[in-house]
Amino acid sequence: GQLVAEAAALFDIGVRYYHYHARNPVTQEQSTCNSLYASVSHAVQDRLPGMLISFGASRNGIEVKEAIQRHGEWERISQAALPLHL
């Protein structure tokens, strides 16, 4: 809810591009969890259809590094639903 409220406040002052990194709600570490990204993305799109959204897990944080180590580089970008070569 906080991210959607932040995006809405930014939208109200003219911002049309929103970039975020999902965080595990328990540990607050950056996450590669697709359901976290989808939840925020869908809520922002529903409330602010004119807002462009950019997101993706960086290489920061223990959880992201462990996920990449377990599942490969695809884990870092899978939330974008793009092929790895793109």
Tab-separated table of N, CA and C in Angstrom:
chain	number	residue	atom	x	y	z
A	1	GLY	N	0.798	-1.208	0.000
A	1	GLY	CA	0.000	0.000	0.000
A	1	GLY	C	0.832	1.259	0.000
A	2	GLN	N	1.979	1.213	0.679
A	2	GLN	CA	2.828	2.406	0.736
A	2	GLN	C	3.379	2.768	-0.640
A	3	LEU	N	3.759	1.759	-1.424
A	3	LEU	CA	4.302	2.040	-2.748
A	3	LEU	C	3.245	2.635	-3.673
A	4	VAL	N	2.031	2.139	-3.582
A	4	VAL	CA	0.949	2.669	-4.414
A	4	VAL	C	0.636	4.101	-4.000
A	5	ALA	N	0.602	4.368	-2.710
A	5	ALA	CA	0.363	5.727	-2.226
A	5	ALA	C	1.481	6.671	-2.676
A	6	GLU	N	2.724	6.182	-2.625
A	6	GLU	CA	3.850	6.992	-3.089
A	6	GLU	C	3.717	7.284	-4.580
A	7	ALA	N	3.392	6.261	-5.367
A	7	ALA	CA	3.221	6.455	-6.810
A	7	ALA	C	2.097	7.445	-7.092
A	8	ALA	N	1.000	7.358	-6.342
A	8	ALA	CA	-0.130	8.275	-6.527
A	8	ALA	C	0.269	9.710	-6.196
A	9	ALA	N	1.019	9.894	-5.122
A	9	ALA	CA	1.467	11.241	-4.749
A	9	ALA	C	2.382	11.822	-5.823
A	10	LEU	N	3.253	10.992	-6.352
A	10	LEU	CA	4.139	11.445	-7.422
A	10	LEU	C	3.347	11.771	-8.687
A	11	PHE	N	2.372	10.927	-9.016
A	11	PHE	CA	1.524	11.142	-10.180
A	11	PHE	C	0.804	12.480	-10.068
A	12	ASP	N	0.333	12.793	-8.859
A	12	ASP	CA	-0.397	14.041	-8.624
A	12	ASP	C	0.447	15.282	-8.889
A	13	ILE	N	1.768	15.159	-8.771
A	13	ILE	CA	2.624	16.327	-9.043
A	13	ILE	C	3.266	16.250	-10.430
A	14	GLY	N	2.787	15.313	-11.255
A	14	GLY	CA	3.222	15.282	-12.649
A	14	GLY	C	4.180	14.184	-13.039
A	15	VAL	N	4.619	13.368	-12.106
A	15	VAL	CA	5.541	12.273	-12.423
A	15	VAL	C	4.786	11.196	-13.198
A	16	ARG	N	5.392	10.686	-14.263
A	16	ARG	CA	4.751	9.650	-15.069
A	16	ARG	C	5.634	8.414	-15.237
A	17	TYR	N	6.677	8.318	-14.426
A	17	TYR	CA	7.597	7.174	-14.482
A	17	TYR	C	7.931	6.777	-13.053
A	18	TYR	N	7.655	5.523	-12.703
A	18	TYR	CA	7.870	5.062	-11.332
A	18	TYR	C	8.730	3.802	-11.353
A	19	HIS	N	9.843	3.844	-10.642
A	19	HIS	CA	10.765	2.709	-10.558
A	19	HIS	C	10.822	2.238	-9.110
A	20	TYR	N	10.734	0.930	-8.930
A	20	TYR	CA	10.819	0.409	-7.562
A	20	TYR	C	11.475	-0.966	-7.531
A	21	HIS	N	11.937	-1.317	-6.347
A	21	HIS	CA	12.484	-2.642	-6.060
A	21	HIS	C	11.613	-3.247	-4.970
A	22	ALA	N	11.054	-4.418	-5.228
A	22	ALA	CA	10.213	-5.079	-4.226
A	22	ALA	C	11.082	-5.549	-3.065
A	23	ARG	N	10.494	-5.509	-1.889
A	23	ARG	CA	11.182	-5.975	-0.693
A	23	ARG	C	10.327	-7.017	0.014
A	24	ASN	N	11.004	-7.981	0.579
A	24	ASN	CA	10.343	-8.997	1.378
A	24	ASN	C	9.674	-8.285	2.551
A	25	PRO	N	8.363	-8.463	2.745
A	25	PRO	CA	7.686	-7.731	3.821
A	25	PRO	C	8.145	-8.121	5.226
A	26	VAL	N	8.760	-9.273	5.376
A	26	VAL	CA	9.229	-9.713	6.690
A	26	VAL	C	10.653	-9.239	6.955
A	27	THR	N	11.549	-9.470	5.988
A	27	THR	CA	12.965	-9.159	6.195
A	27	THR	C	13.359	-7.772	5.702
A	28	GLN	N	12.533	-7.179	4.860
A	28	GLN	CA	12.809	-5.888	4.213
A	28	GLN	C	13.988	-5.940	3.239
A	29	GLU	N	14.467	-7.135	2.913
A	29	GLU	CA	15.524	-7.299	1.910
A	29	GLU	C	14.911	-7.192	0.520
A	30	GLN	N	15.710	-6.722	-0.453
A	30	GLN	CA	15.232	-6.744	-1.828
A	30	GLN	C	14.890	-8.172	-2.207
A	31	SER	N	13.867	-8.318	-3.037
A	31	SER	CA	13.353	-9.638	-3.356
A	31	SER	C	13.219	-9.824	-4.863
A	32	THR	N	13.218	-11.071	-5.284
A	32	THR	CA	12.922	-11.402	-6.675
A	32	THR	C	11.540	-12.037	-6.793
A	33	CYS	N	10.747	-11.953	-5.767
A	33	CYS	CA	9.430	-12.598	-5.727
A	33	CYS	C	8.474	-11.957	-6.735
A	34	ASN	N	8.096	-12.739	-7.746
A	34	ASN	CA	7.228	-12.223	-8.789
A	34	ASN	C	5.873	-11.771	-8.260
A	35	SER	N	5.348	-12.439	-7.251
A	35	SER	CA	4.038	-12.046	-6.736
A	35	SER	C	4.083	-10.674	-6.056
A	36	LEU	N	5.208	-10.336	-5.428
A	36	LEU	CA	5.348	-8.995	-4.851
A	36	LEU	C	5.344	-7.933	-5.943
A	37	TYR	N	6.121	-8.163	-6.993
A	37	TYR	CA	6.155	-7.211	-8.109
A	37	TYR	C	4.795	-7.099	-8.773
A	38	ALA	N	4.134	-8.226	-8.997
A	38	ALA	CA	2.831	-8.216	-9.657
A	38	ALA	C	1.801	-7.456	-8.825
A	39	SER	N	1.820	-7.660	-7.531
A	39	SER	CA	0.866	-6.997	-6.652
A	39	SER	C	0.983	-5.476	-6.756
A	40	VAL	N	2.195	-4.975	-6.649
A	40	VAL	CA	2.408	-3.529	-6.740
A	40	VAL	C	2.091	-3.029	-8.143
A	41	SER	N	2.584	-3.730	-9.149
A	41	SER	CA	2.386	-3.289	-10.533
A	41	SER	C	0.906	-3.215	-10.889
A	42	HIS	N	0.146	-4.242	-10.538
A	42	HIS	CA	-1.277	-4.242	-10.860
A	42	HIS	C	-2.013	-3.134	-10.118
A	43	ALA	N	-1.668	-2.919	-8.859
A	43	ALA	CA	-2.323	-1.867	-8.078
A	43	ALA	C	-2.016	-0.487	-8.656
A	44	VAL	N	-0.761	-0.259	-9.043
A	44	VAL	CA	-0.389	1.036	-9.639
A	44	VAL	C	-1.089	1.212	-10.984
A	45	GLN	N	-1.088	0.179	-11.806
A	45	GLN	CA	-1.739	0.278	-13.120
A	45	GLN	C	-3.240	0.518	-12.993
A	46	ASP	N	-3.879	-0.146	-12.031
A	46	ASP	CA	-5.320	0.032	-11.831
A	46	ASP	C	-5.649	1.453	-11.383
A	47	ARG	N	-4.836	1.981	-10.489
A	47	ARG	CA	-5.117	3.313	-9.924
A	47	ARG	C	-4.600	4.445	-10.799
A	48	LEU	N	-3.474	4.216	-11.492
A	48	LEU	CA	-2.803	5.274	-12.250
A	48	LEU	C	-2.487	4.775	-13.665
A	49	PRO	N	-3.474	4.647	-14.535
A	49	PRO	CA	-3.216	4.053	-15.847
A	49	PRO	C	-2.200	4.816	-16.697
A	50	GLY	N	-1.931	6.078	-16.390
A	50	GLY	CA	-0.953	6.840	-17.153
A	50	GLY	C	0.472	6.734	-16.636
A	51	MET	N	0.679	5.980	-15.549
A	51	MET	CA	2.016	5.863	-14.943
A	51	MET	C	2.789	4.736	-15.615
A	52	LEU	N	3.994	5.036	-16.071
A	52	LEU	CA	4.898	4.008	-16.572
A	52	LEU	C	5.612	3.382	-15.385
A	53	ILE	N	5.799	2.084	-15.428
A	53	ILE	CA	6.393	1.375	-14.306
A	53	ILE	C	7.676	0.689	-14.746
A	54	SER	N	8.697	0.818	-13.938
A	54	SER	CA	9.974	0.161	-14.172
A	54	SER	C	10.351	-0.560	-12.886
A	55	PHE	N	10.747	-1.820	-13.008
A	55	PHE	CA	11.120	-2.555	-11.812
A	55	PHE	C	12.040	-3.702	-12.157
A	56	GLY	N	12.679	-4.214	-11.155
A	56	GLY	CA	13.541	-5.361	-11.322
A	56	GLY	C	14.454	-5.501	-10.124
A	57	ALA	N	14.775	-6.708	-9.825
A	57	ALA	CA	15.659	-6.962	-8.699
A	57	ALA	C	17.097	-6.668	-9.119
A	58	SER	N	17.776	-5.873	-8.355
A	58	SER	CA	19.182	-5.625	-8.645
A	58	SER	C	19.993	-6.756	-8.032
A	59	ARG	N	21.264	-6.604	-7.964
A	59	ARG	CA	22.122	-7.627	-7.368
A	59	ARG	C	22.390	-7.338	-5.895
A	60	ASN	N	21.674	-6.408	-5.344
A	60	ASN	CA	21.891	-6.037	-3.943
A	60	ASN	C	21.063	-6.910	-3.018
A	61	GLY	N	21.583	-7.155	-1.863
A	61	GLY	CA	20.830	-7.861	-0.845
A	61	GLY	C	21.051	-9.357	-0.861
A	62	ILE	N	20.979	-9.904	0.307
A	62	ILE	CA	21.243	-11.326	0.504
A	62	ILE	C	20.236	-12.189	-0.240
A	63	GLU	N	18.940	-11.864	-0.120
A	63	GLU	CA	17.914	-12.692	-0.742
A	63	GLU	C	18.044	-12.724	-2.261
A	64	VAL	N	18.349	-11.593	-2.865
A	64	VAL	CA	18.506	-11.548	-4.323
A	64	VAL	C	19.720	-12.359	-4.746
A	65	LYS	N	20.829	-12.163	-4.053
A	65	LYS	CA	22.039	-12.920	-4.394
A	65	LYS	C	21.827	-14.422	-4.256
A	66	GLU	N	21.144	-14.841	-3.191
A	66	GLU	CA	20.878	-16.263	-2.999
A	66	GLU	C	19.933	-16.803	-4.071
A	67	ALA	N	18.917	-16.016	-4.446
A	67	ALA	CA	17.978	-16.458	-5.483
A	67	ALA	C	18.689	-16.615	-6.824
A	68	ILE	N	19.569	-15.676	-7.156
A	68	ILE	CA	20.326	-15.767	-8.409
A	68	ILE	C	21.248	-16.980	-8.365
A	69	GLN	N	21.865	-17.206	-7.224
A	69	GLN	CA	22.758	-18.353	-7.091
A	69	GLN	C	21.990	-19.669	-7.258
A	70	ARG	N	20.792	-19.752	-6.704
A	70	ARG	CA	19.983	-20.976	-6.798
A	70	ARG	C	19.364	-21.171	-8.175
A	71	HIS	N	18.857	-20.090	-8.775
A	71	HIS	CA	18.043	-20.219	-9.980
A	71	HIS	C	18.646	-19.583	-11.227
A	72	GLY	N	19.794	-18.955	-11.104
A	72	GLY	CA	20.446	-18.343	-12.256
A	72	GLY	C	20.008	-16.906	-12.496
A	73	GLU	N	20.607	-16.309	-13.488
A	73	GLU	CA	20.391	-14.897	-13.808
A	73	GLU	C	18.918	-14.590	-14.117
A	74	TRP	N	18.210	-15.560	-14.639
A	74	TRP	CA	16.794	-15.347	-14.947
A	74	TRP	C	16.023	-14.853	-13.727
A	75	GLU	N	16.405	-15.290	-12.561
A	75	GLU	CA	15.704	-14.896	-11.335
A	75	GLU	C	15.708	-13.387	-11.139
A	76	ARG	N	16.760	-12.734	-11.580
A	76	ARG	CA	16.872	-11.283	-11.380
A	76	ARG	C	15.889	-10.505	-12.242
A	77	ILE	N	15.518	-11.036	-13.396
A	77	ILE	CA	14.657	-10.277	-14.305
A	77	ILE	C	13.320	-10.945	-14.587
A	78	SER	N	13.044	-12.085	-13.992
A	78	SER	CA	11.833	-12.825	-14.337
A	78	SER	C	10.563	-12.035	-14.087
A	79	GLN	N	10.582	-11.094	-13.131
A	79	GLN	CA	9.383	-10.320	-12.853
A	79	GLN	C	8.944	-9.474	-14.036
A	80	ALA	N	9.851	-9.149	-14.932
A	80	ALA	CA	9.517	-8.332	-16.091
A	80	ALA	C	8.883	-9.162	-17.212
A	81	ALA	N	8.898	-10.482	-17.071
A	81	ALA	CA	8.321	-11.382	-18.061
A	81	ALA	C	8.953	-11.181	-19.438
A	82	LEU	N	10.247	-10.959	-19.444
A	82	LEU	CA	10.997	-10.792	-20.694
A	82	LEU	C	11.965	-11.941	-20.857
A	83	PRO	N	12.263	-12.316	-22.094
A	83	PRO	CA	13.291	-13.328	-22.294
A	83	PRO	C	14.642	-12.823	-21.783
A	84	LEU	N	15.450	-13.717	-21.280
A	84	LEU	CA	16.729	-13.336	-20.691
A	84	LEU	C	17.602	-12.541	-21.658
A	85	HIS	N	17.596	-12.908	-22.952
A	85	HIS	CA	18.463	-12.213	-23.911
A	85	HIS	C	18.033	-10.759	-24.141
A	86	LEU	N	16.845	-10.378	-23.700
A	86	LEU	CA	16.421	-8.991	-23.834
A	86	LEU	C	16.694	-8.191	-22.572
